[in-house]
Tab-separated table of C-alpha atoms in Angstrom:
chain	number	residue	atom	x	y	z
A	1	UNK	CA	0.000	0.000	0.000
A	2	UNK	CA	2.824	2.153	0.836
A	3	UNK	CA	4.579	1.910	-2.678
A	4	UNK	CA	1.678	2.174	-4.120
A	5	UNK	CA	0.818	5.486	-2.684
A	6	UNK	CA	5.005	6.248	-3.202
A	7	UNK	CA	4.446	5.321	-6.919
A	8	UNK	CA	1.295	7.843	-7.085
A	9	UNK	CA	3.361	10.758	-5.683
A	10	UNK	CA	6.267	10.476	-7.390
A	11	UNK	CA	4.002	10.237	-11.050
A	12	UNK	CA	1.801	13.150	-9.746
A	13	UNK	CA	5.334	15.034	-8.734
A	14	UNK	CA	6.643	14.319	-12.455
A	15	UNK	CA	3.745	15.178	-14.723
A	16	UNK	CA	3.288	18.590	-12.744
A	17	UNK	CA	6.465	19.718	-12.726
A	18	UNK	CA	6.500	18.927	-16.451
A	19	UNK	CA	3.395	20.958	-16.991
A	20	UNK	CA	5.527	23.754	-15.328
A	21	UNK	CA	8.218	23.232	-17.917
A	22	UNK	CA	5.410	23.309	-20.790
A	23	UNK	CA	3.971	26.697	-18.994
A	24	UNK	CA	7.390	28.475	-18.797
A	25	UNK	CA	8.615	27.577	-22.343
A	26	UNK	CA	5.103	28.837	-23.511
A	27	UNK	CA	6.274	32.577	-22.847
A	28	UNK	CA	8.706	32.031	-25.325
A	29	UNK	CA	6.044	33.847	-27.369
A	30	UNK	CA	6.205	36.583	-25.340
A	31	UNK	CA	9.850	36.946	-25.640
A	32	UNK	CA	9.754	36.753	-29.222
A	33	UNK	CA	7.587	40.273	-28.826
A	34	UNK	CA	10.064	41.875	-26.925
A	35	UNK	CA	12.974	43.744	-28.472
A	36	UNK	CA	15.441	41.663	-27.574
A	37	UNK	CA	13.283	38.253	-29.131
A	38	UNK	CA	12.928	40.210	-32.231
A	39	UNK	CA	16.551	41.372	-32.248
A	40	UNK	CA	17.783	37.169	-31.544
A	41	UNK	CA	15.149	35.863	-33.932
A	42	UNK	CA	16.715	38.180	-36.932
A	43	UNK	CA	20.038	37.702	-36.220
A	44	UNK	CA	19.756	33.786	-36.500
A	45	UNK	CA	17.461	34.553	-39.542
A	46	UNK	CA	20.287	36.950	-40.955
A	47	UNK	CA	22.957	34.144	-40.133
A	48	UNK	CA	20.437	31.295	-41.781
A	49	UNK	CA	20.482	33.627	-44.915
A	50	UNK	CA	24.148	35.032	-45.367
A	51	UNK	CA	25.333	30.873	-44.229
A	52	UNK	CA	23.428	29.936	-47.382
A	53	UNK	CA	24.392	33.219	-49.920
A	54	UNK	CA	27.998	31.534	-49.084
A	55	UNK	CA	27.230	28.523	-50.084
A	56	UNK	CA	27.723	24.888	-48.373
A	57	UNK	CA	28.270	21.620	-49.317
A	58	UNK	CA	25.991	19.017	-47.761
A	59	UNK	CA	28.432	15.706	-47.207
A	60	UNK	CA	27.133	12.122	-49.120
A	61	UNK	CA	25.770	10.032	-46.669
A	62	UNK	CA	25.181	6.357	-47.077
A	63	UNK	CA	26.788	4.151	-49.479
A	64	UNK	CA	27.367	6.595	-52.692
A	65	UNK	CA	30.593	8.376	-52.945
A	66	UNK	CA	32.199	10.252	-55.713
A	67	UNK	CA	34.813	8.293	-57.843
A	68	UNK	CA	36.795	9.080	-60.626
A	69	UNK	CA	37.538	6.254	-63.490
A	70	UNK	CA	40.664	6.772	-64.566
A	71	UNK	CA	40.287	4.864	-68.138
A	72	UNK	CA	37.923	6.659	-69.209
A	73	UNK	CA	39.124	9.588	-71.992
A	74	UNK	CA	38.600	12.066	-70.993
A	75	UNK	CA	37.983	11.380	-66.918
A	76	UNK	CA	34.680	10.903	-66.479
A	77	UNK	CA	32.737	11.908	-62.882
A	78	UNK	CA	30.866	9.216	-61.670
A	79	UNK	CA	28.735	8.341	-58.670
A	80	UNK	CA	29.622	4.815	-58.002
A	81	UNK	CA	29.156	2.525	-54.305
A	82	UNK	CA	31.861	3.027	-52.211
A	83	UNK	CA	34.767	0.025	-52.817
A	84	UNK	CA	33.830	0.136	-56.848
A	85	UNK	CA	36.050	2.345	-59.641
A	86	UNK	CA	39.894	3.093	-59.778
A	87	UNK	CA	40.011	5.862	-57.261
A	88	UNK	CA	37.166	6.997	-54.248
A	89	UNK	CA	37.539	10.294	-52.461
A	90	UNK	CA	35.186	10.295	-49.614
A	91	UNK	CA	32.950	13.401	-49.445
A	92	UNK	CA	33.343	16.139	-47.161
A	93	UNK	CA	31.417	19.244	-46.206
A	94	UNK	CA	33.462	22.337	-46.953
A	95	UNK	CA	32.945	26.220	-47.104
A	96	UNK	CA	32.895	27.128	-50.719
A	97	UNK	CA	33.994	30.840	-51.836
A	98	UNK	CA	31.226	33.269	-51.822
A	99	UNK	CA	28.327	32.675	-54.275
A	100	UNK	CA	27.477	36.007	-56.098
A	101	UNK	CA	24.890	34.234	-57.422
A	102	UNK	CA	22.800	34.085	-54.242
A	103	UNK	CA	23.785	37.742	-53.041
A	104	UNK	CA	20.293	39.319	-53.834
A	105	UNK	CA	19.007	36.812	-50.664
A	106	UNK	CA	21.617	38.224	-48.690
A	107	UNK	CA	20.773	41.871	-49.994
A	108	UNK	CA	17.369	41.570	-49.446
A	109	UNK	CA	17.691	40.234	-45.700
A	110	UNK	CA	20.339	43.029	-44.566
A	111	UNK	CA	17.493	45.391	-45.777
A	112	UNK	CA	14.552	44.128	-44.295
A	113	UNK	CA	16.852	43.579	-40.983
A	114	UNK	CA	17.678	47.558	-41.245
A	115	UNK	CA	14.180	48.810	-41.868
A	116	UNK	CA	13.147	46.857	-38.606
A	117	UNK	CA	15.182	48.490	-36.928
A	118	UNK	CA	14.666	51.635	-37.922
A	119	UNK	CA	10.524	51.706	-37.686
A	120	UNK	CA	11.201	50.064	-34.369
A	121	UNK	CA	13.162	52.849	-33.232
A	122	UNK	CA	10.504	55.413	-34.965
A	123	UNK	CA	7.661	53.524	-33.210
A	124	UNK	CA	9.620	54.019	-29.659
A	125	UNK	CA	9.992	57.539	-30.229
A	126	UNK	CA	5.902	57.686	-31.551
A	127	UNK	CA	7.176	59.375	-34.748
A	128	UNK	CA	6.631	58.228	-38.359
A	129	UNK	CA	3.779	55.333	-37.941
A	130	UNK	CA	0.606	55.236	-40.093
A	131	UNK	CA	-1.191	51.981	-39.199
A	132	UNK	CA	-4.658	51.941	-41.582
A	133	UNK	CA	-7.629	50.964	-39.368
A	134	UNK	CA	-9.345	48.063	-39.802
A	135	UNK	CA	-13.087	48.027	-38.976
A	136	UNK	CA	-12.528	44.477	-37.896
A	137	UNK	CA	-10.180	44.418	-35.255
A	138	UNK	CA	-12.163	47.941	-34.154
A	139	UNK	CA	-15.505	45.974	-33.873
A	140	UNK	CA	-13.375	43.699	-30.915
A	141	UNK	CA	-12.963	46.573	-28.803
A	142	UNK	CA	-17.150	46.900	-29.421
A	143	UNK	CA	-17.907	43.187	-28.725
A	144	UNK	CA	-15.888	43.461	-25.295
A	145	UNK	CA	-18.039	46.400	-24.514
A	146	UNK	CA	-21.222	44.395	-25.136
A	147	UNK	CA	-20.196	41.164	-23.547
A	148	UNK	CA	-19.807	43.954	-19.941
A	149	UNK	CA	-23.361	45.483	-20.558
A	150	UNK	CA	-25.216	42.297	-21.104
A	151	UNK	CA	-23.209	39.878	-18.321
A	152	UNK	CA	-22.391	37.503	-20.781
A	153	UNK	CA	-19.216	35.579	-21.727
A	154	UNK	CA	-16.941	35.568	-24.868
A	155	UNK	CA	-16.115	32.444	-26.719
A	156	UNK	CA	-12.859	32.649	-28.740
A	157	UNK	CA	-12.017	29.666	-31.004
A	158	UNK	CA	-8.266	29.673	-31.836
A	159	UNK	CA	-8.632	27.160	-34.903
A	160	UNK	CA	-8.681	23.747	-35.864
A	161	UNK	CA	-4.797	23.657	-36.503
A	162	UNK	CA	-2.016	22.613	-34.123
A	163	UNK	CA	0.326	24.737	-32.137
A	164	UNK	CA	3.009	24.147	-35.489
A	165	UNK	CA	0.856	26.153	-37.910
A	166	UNK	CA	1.631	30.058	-38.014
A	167	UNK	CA	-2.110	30.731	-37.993
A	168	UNK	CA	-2.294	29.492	-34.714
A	169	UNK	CA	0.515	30.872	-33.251
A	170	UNK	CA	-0.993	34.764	-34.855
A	171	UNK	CA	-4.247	33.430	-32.935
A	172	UNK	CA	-2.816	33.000	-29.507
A	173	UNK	CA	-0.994	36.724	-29.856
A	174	UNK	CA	-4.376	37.653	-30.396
A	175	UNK	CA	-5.947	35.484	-27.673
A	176	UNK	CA	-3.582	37.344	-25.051
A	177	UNK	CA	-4.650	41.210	-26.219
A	178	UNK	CA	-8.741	40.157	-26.239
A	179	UNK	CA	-7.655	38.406	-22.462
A	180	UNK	CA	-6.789	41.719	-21.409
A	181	UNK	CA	-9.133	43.484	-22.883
A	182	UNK	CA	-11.778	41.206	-21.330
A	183	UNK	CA	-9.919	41.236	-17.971
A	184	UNK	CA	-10.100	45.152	-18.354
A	185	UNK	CA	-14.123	44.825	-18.588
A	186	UNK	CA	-14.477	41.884	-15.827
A	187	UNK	CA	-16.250	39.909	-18.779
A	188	UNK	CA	-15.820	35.985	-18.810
A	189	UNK	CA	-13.494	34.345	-21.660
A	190	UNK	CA	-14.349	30.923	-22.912
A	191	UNK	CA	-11.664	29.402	-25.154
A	192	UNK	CA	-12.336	25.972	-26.444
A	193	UNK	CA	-9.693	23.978	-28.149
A	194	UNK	CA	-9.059	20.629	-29.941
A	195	UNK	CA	-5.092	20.172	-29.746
A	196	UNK	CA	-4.054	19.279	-26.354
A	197	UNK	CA	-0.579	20.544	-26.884
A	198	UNK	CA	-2.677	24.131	-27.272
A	199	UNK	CA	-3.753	23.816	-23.325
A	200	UNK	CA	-0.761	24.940	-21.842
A	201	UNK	CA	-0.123	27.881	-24.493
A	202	UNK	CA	-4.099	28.917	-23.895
A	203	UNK	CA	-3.935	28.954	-20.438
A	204	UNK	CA	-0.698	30.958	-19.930
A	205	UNK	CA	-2.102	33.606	-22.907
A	206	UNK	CA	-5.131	34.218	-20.711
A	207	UNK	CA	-3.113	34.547	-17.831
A	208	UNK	CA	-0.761	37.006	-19.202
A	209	UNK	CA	-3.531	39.103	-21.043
A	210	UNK	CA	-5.474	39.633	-17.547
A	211	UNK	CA	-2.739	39.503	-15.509
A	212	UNK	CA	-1.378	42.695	-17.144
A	213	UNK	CA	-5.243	44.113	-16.583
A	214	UNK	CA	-4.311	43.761	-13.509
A	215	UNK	CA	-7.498	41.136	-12.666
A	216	UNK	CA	-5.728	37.757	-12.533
A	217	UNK	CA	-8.869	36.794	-10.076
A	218	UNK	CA	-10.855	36.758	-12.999
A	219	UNK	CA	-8.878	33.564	-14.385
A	220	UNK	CA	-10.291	30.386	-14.411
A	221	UNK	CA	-8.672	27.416	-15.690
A	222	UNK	CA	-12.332	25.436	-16.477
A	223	UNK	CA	-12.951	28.083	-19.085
A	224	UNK	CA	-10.032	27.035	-21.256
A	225	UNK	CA	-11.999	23.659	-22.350
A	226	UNK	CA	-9.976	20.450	-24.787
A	227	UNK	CA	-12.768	19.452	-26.260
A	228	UNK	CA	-12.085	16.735	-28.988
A	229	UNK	CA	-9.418	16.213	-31.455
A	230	UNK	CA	-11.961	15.820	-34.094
A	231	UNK	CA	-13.122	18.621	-36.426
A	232	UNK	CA	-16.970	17.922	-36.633
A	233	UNK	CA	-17.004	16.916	-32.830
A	234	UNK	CA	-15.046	19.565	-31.992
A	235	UNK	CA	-17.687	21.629	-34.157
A	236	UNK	CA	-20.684	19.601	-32.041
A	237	UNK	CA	-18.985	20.805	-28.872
A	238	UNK	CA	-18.470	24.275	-29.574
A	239	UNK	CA	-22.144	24.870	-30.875
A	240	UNK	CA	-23.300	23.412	-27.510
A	241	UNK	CA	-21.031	25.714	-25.328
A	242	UNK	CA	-22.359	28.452	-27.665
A	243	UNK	CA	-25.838	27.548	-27.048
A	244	UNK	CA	-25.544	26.657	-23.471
A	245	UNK	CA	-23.576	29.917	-22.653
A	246	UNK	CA	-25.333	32.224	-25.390
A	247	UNK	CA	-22.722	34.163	-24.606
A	248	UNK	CA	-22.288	37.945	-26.346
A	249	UNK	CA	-19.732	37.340	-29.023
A	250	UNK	CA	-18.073	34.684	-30.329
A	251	UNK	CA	-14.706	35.403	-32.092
A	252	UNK	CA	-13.275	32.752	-34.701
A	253	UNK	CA	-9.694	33.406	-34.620
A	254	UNK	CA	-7.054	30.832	-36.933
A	255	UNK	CA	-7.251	28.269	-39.784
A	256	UNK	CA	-10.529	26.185	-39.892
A	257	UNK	CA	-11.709	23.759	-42.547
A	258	UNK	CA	-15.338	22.842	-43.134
A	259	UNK	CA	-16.571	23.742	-39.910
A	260	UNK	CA	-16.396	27.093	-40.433
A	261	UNK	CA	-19.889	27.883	-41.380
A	262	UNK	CA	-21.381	25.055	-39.221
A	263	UNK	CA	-19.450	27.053	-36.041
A	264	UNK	CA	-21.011	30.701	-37.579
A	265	UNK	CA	-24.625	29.559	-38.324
A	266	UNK	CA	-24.541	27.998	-34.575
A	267	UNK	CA	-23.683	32.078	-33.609
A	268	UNK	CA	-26.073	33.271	-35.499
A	269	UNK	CA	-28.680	31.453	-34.139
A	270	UNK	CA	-27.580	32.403	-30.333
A	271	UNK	CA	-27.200	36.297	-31.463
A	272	UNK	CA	-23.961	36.746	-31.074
A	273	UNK	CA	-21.595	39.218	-32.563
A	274	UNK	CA	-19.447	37.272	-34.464
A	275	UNK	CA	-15.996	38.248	-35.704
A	276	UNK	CA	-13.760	35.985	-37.848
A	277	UNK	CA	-10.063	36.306	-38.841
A	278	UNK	CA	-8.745	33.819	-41.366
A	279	UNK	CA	-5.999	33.121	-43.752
A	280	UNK	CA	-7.636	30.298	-45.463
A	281	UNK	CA	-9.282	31.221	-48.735
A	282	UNK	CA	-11.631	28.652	-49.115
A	283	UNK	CA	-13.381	29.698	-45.548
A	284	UNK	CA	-13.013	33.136	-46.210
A	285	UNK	CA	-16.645	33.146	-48.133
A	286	UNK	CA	-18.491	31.577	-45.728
A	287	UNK	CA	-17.510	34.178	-42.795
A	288	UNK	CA	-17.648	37.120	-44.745
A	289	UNK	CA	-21.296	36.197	-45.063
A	290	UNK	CA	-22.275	34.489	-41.380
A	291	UNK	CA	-20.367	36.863	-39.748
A	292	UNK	CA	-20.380	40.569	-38.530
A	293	UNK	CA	-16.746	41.922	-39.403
A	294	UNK	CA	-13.712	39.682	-40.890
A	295	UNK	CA	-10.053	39.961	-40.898
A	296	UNK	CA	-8.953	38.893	-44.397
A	297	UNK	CA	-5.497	37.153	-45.216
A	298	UNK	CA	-2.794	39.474	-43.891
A	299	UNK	CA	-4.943	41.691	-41.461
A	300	UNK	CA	-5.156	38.855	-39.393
A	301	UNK	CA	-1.864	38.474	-38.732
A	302	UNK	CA	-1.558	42.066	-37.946
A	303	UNK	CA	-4.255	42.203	-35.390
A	304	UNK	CA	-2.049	41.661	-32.659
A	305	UNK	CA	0.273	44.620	-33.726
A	306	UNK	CA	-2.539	46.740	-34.402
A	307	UNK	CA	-4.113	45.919	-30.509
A	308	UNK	CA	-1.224	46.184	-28.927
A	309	UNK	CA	0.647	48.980	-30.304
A	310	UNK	CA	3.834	47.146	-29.415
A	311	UNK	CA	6.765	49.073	-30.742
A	312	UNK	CA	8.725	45.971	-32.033
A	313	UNK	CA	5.195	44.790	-33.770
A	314	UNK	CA	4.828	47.758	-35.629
A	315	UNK	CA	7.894	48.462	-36.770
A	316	UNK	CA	8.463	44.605	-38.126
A	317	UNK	CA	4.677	44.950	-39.955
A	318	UNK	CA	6.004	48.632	-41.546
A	319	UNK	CA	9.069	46.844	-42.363
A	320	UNK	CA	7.482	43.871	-43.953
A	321	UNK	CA	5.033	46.805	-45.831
A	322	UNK	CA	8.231	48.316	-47.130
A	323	UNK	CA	9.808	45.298	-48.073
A	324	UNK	CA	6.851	44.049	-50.269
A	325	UNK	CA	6.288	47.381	-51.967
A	326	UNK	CA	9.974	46.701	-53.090
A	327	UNK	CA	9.228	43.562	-54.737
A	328	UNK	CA	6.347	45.038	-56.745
A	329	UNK	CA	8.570	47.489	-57.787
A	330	UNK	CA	11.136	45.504	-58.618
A	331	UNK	CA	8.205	42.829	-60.502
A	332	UNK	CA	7.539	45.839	-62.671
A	333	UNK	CA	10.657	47.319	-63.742
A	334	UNK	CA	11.542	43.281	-64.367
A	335	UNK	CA	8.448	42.981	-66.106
A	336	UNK	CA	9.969	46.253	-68.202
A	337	UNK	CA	13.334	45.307	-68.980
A	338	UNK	CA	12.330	41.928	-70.205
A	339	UNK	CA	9.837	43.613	-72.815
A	340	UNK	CA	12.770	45.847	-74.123
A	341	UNK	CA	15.369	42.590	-74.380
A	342	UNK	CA	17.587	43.552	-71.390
A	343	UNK	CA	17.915	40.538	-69.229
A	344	UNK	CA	19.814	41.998	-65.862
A	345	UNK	CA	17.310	41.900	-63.046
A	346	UNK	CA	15.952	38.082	-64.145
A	347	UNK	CA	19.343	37.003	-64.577
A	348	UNK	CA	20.551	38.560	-61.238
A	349	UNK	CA	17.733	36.738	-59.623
A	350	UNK	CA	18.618	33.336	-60.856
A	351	UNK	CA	19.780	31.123	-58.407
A	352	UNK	CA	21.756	28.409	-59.856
């Protein structure tokens, strides 16, 4: 009996102190948002690039190796299995000289990397920063405030995807500014979710978001709900919360699949304001129509920057609006030179 209850212990000692583990390496998120995250994340990107405008060569694994047959006039470079031909050099991975013919990647990196830093720096000093409004991510503010003057709860559904898929990850940046603001307005945040590797991530989002509201009381673990792996029973299970709860507004934040307009009808039919932020273009129809206001493609992604007003967030989305107004630019006078026969920007481009 006594090992037995020793056995229990010592699991129920192990699993929560890896939960703790999962919890703290969950605000690696919020690191990433800080100056010093961004400043880390581009370096290794900038290293990444400029490793590869050099040039490496990847060794020859298994049983291939390069030999040279000697009889043949002239010498002929063959691939044969190692122990076969006259003479076998074993490959090895070796810095090459620099490849000019990769230096527009490097170019192009060194410049987004500088404009980062300088619309960071502008957004610090609350200089130079135009950020378009978007109705959508306005109408969140709205719901929050209707949610507090009924008494009823929000339900945010981060998406169908897993943890690995960027849509996700822009949906729990999100999940921690709506948190706040909800924390801010003592209104009641549902999150439902169907990846269990998500429960650790949601939980700590909502924390954070109300924490920095300063209402951490209003945190409760049962409201961040695994409900089934499944994409139509995780639909099922959603439209019951949303029809037990009828709760204000329901916000549909991340990739979904079919069960988009199953999830939206289901809010409809409760009367709930219903916002939807997606980058998947063949659920973009169906919640433009079922719901109120919709992020489209790349103003989801910039929700978080736009609610926050984080320095580092704007200046990387001003940067990346900089960066792509380049490349059209650079389409065009392509698209230009190529009509009048002069090849330089397509054959600078070429990566061999």
């Amino acid at each position: 009996m006594d090992e037995d209850l020793g056995t229990r212990l010592t699991l129920r000692g192990s699993i929560g102190s890896s939960m703790k583990r999962t919890i703290r390496g969950s605000s690696f998120i919020g690191f990433m948002g800080k100056p010093a995250g961004t400043c880390v994340s581009m370096c290794v990107l900038s290293v990444l690039c400029i490793g590869w405008a050099l040039g490496i060569s990847a060794p020859v694994f298994g049983q291939q190796q390069q030999a040279i047959d000697s009889t043949a006039s002239p010498p002929v470079l063959a691939i044969a299995p190692a122990g076969q031909g006259h003479e076998v050099e074993e490959a090895v991975a070796t810095w090459s000289r620099l490849s000019l013919e990769r230096s527009h990647v490097l170019l192009i990196v060194l410049i987004f990397f500088l404009l980062v830093l300088l619309f960071t720096h502008r957004a610090r000093k609350g200089t130079g920063l135009d950020v378009r409004d978007i109705p959508g991510i306005r109408a969140m503010a709205g719901a929050v405030e209707r949610a507090a003057t009924l008494g009823k709860p929000i339900v945010y559904v981060p998406g169908v995807f897993d943890i690995d898929n960027i849509q996700t990850i822009a949906s729990m940046a999100i999940l921690v500014e709506v948190a706040r603001e909800t924390a801010r307005q003592g209104v009641r945040l549902i999150v439902p979710l169907n990846r269990a590797f998500l429960i650790p991530l949601a939980e700590e989002s909502v924390r954070r978001g109300m924490s920095e509201a300063g209402n951490a009381g209003l945190f409760d673990r049962n409201d961040i709900r695994y409900l089934s792996d499944d994409h139509f029973a995780y639909a099922a299970a959603v439209d019951g919360i949303i029809l037990r709860e009828r709760p204000a507004a329901c916000l549909y934040m991340g990739g979904f699949g079919a069960e988009s307009l199953i999830l939206a009808e289901t809010g409809y039919i409760a009367g709930a304001v219903q916002i939807a932020g997606t980058a998947e273009t063949q659920q973009l129809p169906f919640l433009v129509v079922a719901c109120d206001q919709a992020l489209i493609g790349e103003e989801f992604y910039a929700a978080s920057a736009y609610i926050s007003r984080e320095p580092t967030l704007l200046g990387t989305l001003q940067a990346a609006d900089i960066l792509k107004a380049i490349v059209i630019i650079i389409l065009l006078a392509g698209s230009i030179l190529e009509l009048c026969g002069c090849h330089i920007l397509s054959a600078w481009f070429t990566v061999q």
